[in-house]
Short mmCIF file of C-alpha atoms and ligand atoms in Angstrom, two decimals:
data_model
loop_
_atom_site.label_atom_id
_atom_site.label_comp_id
_atom_site.label_asym_id
_atom_site.label_seq_id
_atom_site.Cartn_x
_atom_site.Cartn_y
_atom_site.Cartn_z
CA MET S 1 53.15 1.42 27.57
CA SER S 2 51.45 -1.86 28.35
CA HIS S 3 48.61 0.00 29.91
CA SER S 4 48.01 2.07 26.81
CA ARG S 5 48.26 -1.00 24.51
CA ALA S 6 45.64 -2.81 26.57
CA PHE S 7 43.44 0.23 26.35
CA SER S 8 43.69 0.41 22.54
CA VAL S 9 42.78 -3.28 22.12
CA PHE S 10 39.65 -2.83 24.17
CA ALA S 11 38.86 0.39 22.40
CA ILE S 12 39.01 -1.25 18.97
CA LEU S 13 36.77 -4.24 19.75
CA PRO S 14 33.49 -2.27 19.78
CA LEU S 15 34.61 -0.52 16.60
CA LEU S 16 35.16 -3.86 14.86
CA ALA S 17 31.76 -5.05 16.02
CA LEU S 18 30.20 -1.87 14.67
CA LEU S 19 31.97 -2.20 11.30
CA THR S 20 30.94 -5.85 10.98
CA GLY S 21 27.40 -4.85 11.79
CA LEU S 22 27.41 -2.14 9.15
CA LEU S 23 28.78 -4.51 6.50
CA MET S 24 26.11 -7.09 7.32
CA MET S 25 23.42 -4.44 7.12
CA THR S 26 24.68 -3.32 3.73
CA ALA S 27 24.56 -6.90 2.43
CA ALA S 28 21.07 -7.54 3.78
CA ASP S 29 19.75 -4.19 2.55
CA GLU S 30 21.05 -4.44 -1.00
CA SER S 31 17.52 -4.34 -2.41
CA ALA S 32 16.10 -2.13 0.34
CA TRP S 33 13.85 0.61 -0.94
CA GLY S 34 12.15 3.54 0.69
CA TYR S 35 10.59 6.89 -0.02
CA THR S 36 13.53 9.27 0.48
CA GLY S 37 17.13 9.74 -0.64
CA ASP S 38 19.08 7.04 -2.47
CA GLN S 39 16.38 4.45 -1.69
CA GLY S 40 13.60 6.73 -2.93
CA PRO S 41 11.20 6.21 -5.86
CA ALA S 42 13.45 7.96 -8.41
CA ASN S 43 16.06 5.23 -7.83
CA TRP S 44 13.90 2.13 -7.39
CA GLY S 45 14.68 0.89 -10.91
CA GLU S 46 18.42 0.83 -10.19
CA ILE S 47 18.29 -0.75 -6.72
CA ALA S 48 17.88 -4.33 -8.00
CA PRO S 49 17.58 -5.96 -11.45
CA GLU S 50 14.11 -7.28 -10.55
CA TYR S 51 12.93 -3.69 -9.97
CA VAL S 52 13.62 -2.61 -13.56
CA LEU S 53 9.94 -1.96 -14.36
CA CYS S 54 9.90 0.81 -11.73
CA ALA S 55 12.11 2.78 -14.14
CA GLU S 56 11.26 1.34 -17.53
CA GLY S 57 7.64 0.20 -17.32
CA ASN S 58 4.99 1.98 -19.37
CA ALA S 59 1.90 1.01 -17.37
CA GLN S 60 2.85 2.25 -13.93
CA SER S 61 0.86 3.42 -10.93
CA PRO S 62 -0.29 5.64 -9.30
CA ILE S 63 -1.70 8.18 -11.75
CA ASP S 64 -3.41 11.53 -11.58
CA ILE S 65 -7.09 10.87 -12.31
CA ARG S 66 -8.27 13.44 -14.83
CA ASP S 67 -10.25 13.45 -18.08
CA ALA S 68 -11.60 9.96 -17.36
CA VAL S 69 -13.94 8.69 -20.08
CA GLU S 70 -17.40 7.92 -18.73
CA ALA S 71 -18.59 4.40 -19.48
CA ASP S 72 -21.32 2.06 -18.35
CA LEU S 73 -19.19 -0.58 -16.64
CA VAL S 74 -20.16 -3.58 -14.53
CA ASP S 75 -20.48 -3.29 -10.75
CA ILE S 76 -17.70 -4.38 -8.45
CA GLU S 77 -19.43 -7.14 -6.47
CA PHE S 78 -18.11 -7.12 -2.92
CA HIS S 79 -18.38 -10.40 -1.02
CA TYR S 80 -16.77 -9.19 2.18
CA GLY S 81 -17.41 -10.99 5.48
CA GLU S 82 -16.45 -10.63 9.07
CA THR S 83 -12.97 -11.98 9.43
CA ALA S 84 -10.09 -12.61 11.73
CA ASN S 85 -7.06 -10.66 10.67
CA LYS S 86 -3.41 -10.10 11.36
CA ILE S 87 -2.00 -6.60 11.58
CA PHE S 88 1.66 -5.74 11.27
CA ASN S 89 4.21 -3.10 10.43
CA ASN S 90 6.11 -4.35 7.36
CA GLY S 91 8.64 -1.52 7.30
CA HIS S 92 6.87 0.31 4.46
CA THR S 93 3.33 0.55 5.82
CA ILE S 94 0.82 -0.97 8.22
CA GLN S 95 -0.68 -4.07 6.61
CA VAL S 96 -3.68 -6.18 7.60
CA ASP S 97 -3.69 -9.78 6.36
CA ILE S 98 -7.12 -11.31 5.91
CA ASP S 99 -8.30 -14.87 6.47
CA PRO S 100 -9.50 -16.59 3.24
CA GLY S 101 -13.11 -16.20 2.16
CA SER S 102 -13.67 -12.55 1.29
CA HIS S 103 -13.48 -11.67 -2.38
CA ILE S 104 -14.77 -9.46 -5.17
CA VAL S 105 -16.20 -10.50 -8.51
CA TYR S 106 -15.34 -8.19 -11.38
CA ASN S 107 -16.12 -8.88 -15.03
CA GLY S 108 -16.89 -12.49 -14.13
CA ILE S 109 -13.54 -13.05 -12.45
CA THR S 110 -13.25 -13.86 -8.73
CA TYR S 111 -10.43 -12.08 -6.95
CA ASP S 112 -9.67 -13.19 -3.38
CA LEU S 113 -8.93 -10.50 -0.82
CA LEU S 114 -5.42 -11.07 0.54
CA GLN S 115 -4.65 -7.96 2.56
CA PHE S 116 -5.12 -4.24 2.81
CA HIS S 117 -2.65 -1.50 3.70
CA PHE S 118 -2.35 2.26 3.84
CA HIS S 119 -0.55 5.17 2.24
CA ALA S 120 -0.31 8.77 3.48
CA PRO S 121 -0.91 10.98 1.60
CA SER S 122 -2.98 9.19 -1.04
CA GLU S 123 -1.03 7.84 -4.02
CA HIS S 124 -3.73 8.48 -6.63
CA LYS S 125 -4.72 12.08 -7.12
CA ILE S 126 -7.97 13.41 -8.54
CA ASP S 127 -7.42 16.48 -10.72
CA GLY S 128 -4.07 16.95 -9.04
CA GLU S 129 -5.44 16.73 -5.49
CA ALA S 130 -4.23 14.13 -3.01
CA ALA S 131 -6.41 12.91 -0.12
CA PRO S 132 -4.92 12.56 3.38
CA MET S 133 -4.72 8.77 3.02
CA GLU S 134 -5.47 5.91 0.64
CA ILE S 135 -6.21 2.26 1.41
CA HIS S 136 -5.38 -0.52 -1.03
CA PHE S 137 -7.50 -3.66 -0.80
CA VAL S 138 -5.34 -6.20 -2.65
CA HIS S 139 -7.15 -9.08 -4.38
CA GLN S 140 -5.76 -11.90 -6.49
CA ASP S 141 -7.23 -14.07 -9.24
CA GLN S 142 -6.02 -17.57 -8.32
CA ASN S 143 -6.07 -18.65 -11.99
CA SER S 144 -3.95 -15.93 -13.53
CA ASN S 145 -2.29 -14.48 -10.40
CA ASN S 146 -3.35 -11.05 -11.70
CA LEU S 147 -4.33 -8.55 -9.05
CA ALA S 148 -7.34 -6.29 -8.64
CA VAL S 149 -6.66 -3.50 -6.18
CA VAL S 150 -9.59 -1.48 -4.83
CA GLY S 151 -8.37 1.96 -3.78
CA VAL S 152 -10.36 3.91 -1.18
CA LEU S 153 -9.51 7.51 -0.37
CA LEU S 154 -9.66 8.48 3.31
CA ILE S 155 -10.63 12.01 4.27
CA GLU S 156 -10.92 13.68 7.65
CA GLY S 157 -14.40 13.72 9.17
CA ASP S 158 -15.90 14.70 12.50
CA ALA S 159 -16.03 11.29 14.11
CA GLN S 160 -13.99 8.16 14.53
CA ARG S 161 -15.03 5.52 12.03
CA GLU S 162 -15.91 2.59 14.32
CA ALA S 163 -15.35 -0.08 11.67
CA TYR S 164 -11.74 1.05 11.45
CA ALA S 165 -11.17 1.25 15.21
CA PRO S 166 -9.69 -2.29 15.48
CA VAL S 167 -7.07 -1.27 12.91
CA PHE S 168 -6.22 2.33 13.84
CA GLY S 169 -6.19 1.39 17.53
CA HIS S 170 -3.62 -1.39 17.07
CA MET S 171 -0.98 -0.16 14.68
CA PRO S 172 2.38 -1.59 15.80
CA ALA S 173 5.23 0.90 15.93
CA GLN S 174 7.77 -1.92 15.67
CA ILE S 175 8.50 -3.65 12.36
CA GLY S 176 7.59 -7.30 12.73
CA ALA S 177 5.71 -10.40 11.66
CA PRO S 178 1.90 -10.57 11.32
CA GLU S 179 0.23 -10.79 14.73
CA PRO S 180 -3.34 -12.02 15.26
CA ALA S 181 -5.52 -9.02 16.12
CA GLY S 182 -7.99 -9.27 19.00
CA ASP S 183 -11.13 -8.02 17.32
CA PRO S 184 -12.67 -9.45 14.14
CA LEU S 185 -13.09 -6.97 11.29
CA ASP S 186 -16.37 -6.25 9.53
CA LEU S 187 -14.81 -5.85 6.10
CA ALA S 188 -17.98 -4.67 4.38
CA ALA S 189 -18.15 -1.69 6.75
CA LEU S 190 -14.68 -0.57 5.69
CA VAL S 191 -15.74 0.38 2.15
CA PRO S 192 -18.36 2.90 0.96
CA GLN S 193 -21.89 1.51 0.55
CA GLU S 194 -22.31 3.05 -2.87
CA SER S 195 -19.67 4.50 -5.12
CA GLY S 196 -18.67 5.11 -8.69
CA TYR S 197 -15.18 4.05 -9.65
CA TYR S 198 -12.28 4.83 -11.93
CA THR S 199 -10.48 1.97 -13.61
CA TYR S 200 -7.28 1.45 -15.58
CA THR S 201 -4.56 -1.19 -15.89
CA GLY S 202 -1.41 -0.45 -13.95
CA SER S 203 1.19 -1.72 -11.54
CA LEU S 204 2.15 -2.27 -7.95
CA THR S 205 3.10 1.14 -6.52
CA THR S 206 6.07 -0.41 -4.72
CA PRO S 207 9.01 -2.46 -6.04
CA PRO S 208 9.06 -4.61 -8.11
CA CYS S 209 6.35 -2.40 -9.76
CA SER S 210 4.87 -5.43 -11.58
CA GLU S 211 2.32 -4.46 -14.25
CA VAL S 212 -0.34 -6.95 -13.19
CA VAL S 213 -2.97 -4.75 -11.55
CA ARG S 214 -6.55 -3.92 -12.53
CA TRP S 215 -7.01 -0.68 -10.57
CA LEU S 216 -10.47 0.10 -9.22
CA LEU S 217 -10.38 3.46 -7.44
CA LEU S 218 -13.65 4.28 -5.69
CA ASP S 219 -14.73 7.90 -6.05
CA ALA S 220 -16.67 7.99 -2.75
CA PRO S 221 -14.18 8.63 0.06
CA VAL S 222 -14.46 7.27 3.59
CA ALA S 223 -14.28 9.76 6.47
CA VAL S 224 -12.23 8.89 9.53
CA SER S 225 -11.26 11.08 12.48
CA ALA S 226 -8.26 13.37 12.68
CA GLU S 227 -6.97 11.15 15.52
CA GLN S 228 -7.20 8.06 13.32
CA ILE S 229 -5.25 9.77 10.54
CA ALA S 230 -2.71 11.03 13.09
CA ALA S 231 -2.25 7.51 14.51
CA TYR S 232 -1.13 6.29 11.10
CA ARG S 233 0.89 9.37 10.22
CA ALA S 234 2.85 9.03 13.47
CA LEU S 235 4.27 5.85 11.91
CA TYR S 236 4.20 6.57 8.16
CA ASP S 237 3.96 9.97 6.60
CA GLY S 238 5.08 10.29 3.00
CA ASN S 239 4.85 6.68 1.79
CA ALA S 240 3.29 7.64 -1.54
CA ARG S 241 4.98 6.99 -4.88
CA PRO S 242 4.91 10.03 -7.20
CA ILE S 243 2.39 10.19 -10.07
CA GLN S 244 3.28 8.13 -13.16
CA PRO S 245 2.32 8.99 -16.76
CA LEU S 246 -0.96 7.51 -18.04
CA GLY S 247 0.50 7.15 -21.53
CA ASN S 248 -1.89 5.56 -24.00
CA ARG S 249 -3.87 3.60 -21.40
CA ASP S 250 -7.64 3.88 -21.09
CA LEU S 251 -8.92 5.62 -17.97
CA LEU S 252 -12.63 4.94 -17.51
CA TYR S 253 -15.17 6.16 -14.99
CA THR S 254 -18.53 4.69 -14.14
CA ARG S 255 -21.21 6.31 -11.97
CA PRO S 256 -22.73 4.62 -8.89
ZN1 LIG G 1 -0.48 0.25 -1.75
#
């Protein structure tokens, strides 16, 4: 008898540890969101009170780009330099944080580049078609805290895009804090030299889905290699929020 009692005590200890672990995970992950199942986009609005706009907002992103009204809009002025950067896996995507200094000027407002990150497939669609990937260059106006996000569609080309090599070659599989990357990035070489763009007012495409974004989606895609796309998709494949209704918002297009 004593033998079997001793056995049951030792058998239950790992179980208790496991249960405690699960309870702690549940507490820490209360507002965890993802792209599938209960944590998926259809449920984001119910996961936490601060995510309510994901369900109830009326200026949400991404959208399907169609029937854009052509207009003669100002250029997006890119002031992108060569910069040190920090690349990391934030649990939802691969993100590259940028040292201060690079910015865009749009409609007289300066927006500082904070970071860029990836989605696969693209979040925005053009006439119902998604691209293999989309990059979001996230900029912020320090006066209003409003964001301007430049979206660049990535398509598959014949060759590796050298400017992107420092990023695609160093994507961490492990979720973790920003780590200084070895090679500086030539930011200007990451975006198309000449492009028209679509623009509308929308939201973050991830919780809390804040409606603070001037979207600037470039219509000229950037070609990267199949291997570069595969390197990202090995880590994240399917981190695209479904299309949201345009509603009564303006969707404008301006030629290069
Ligand atoms: Zn994004």
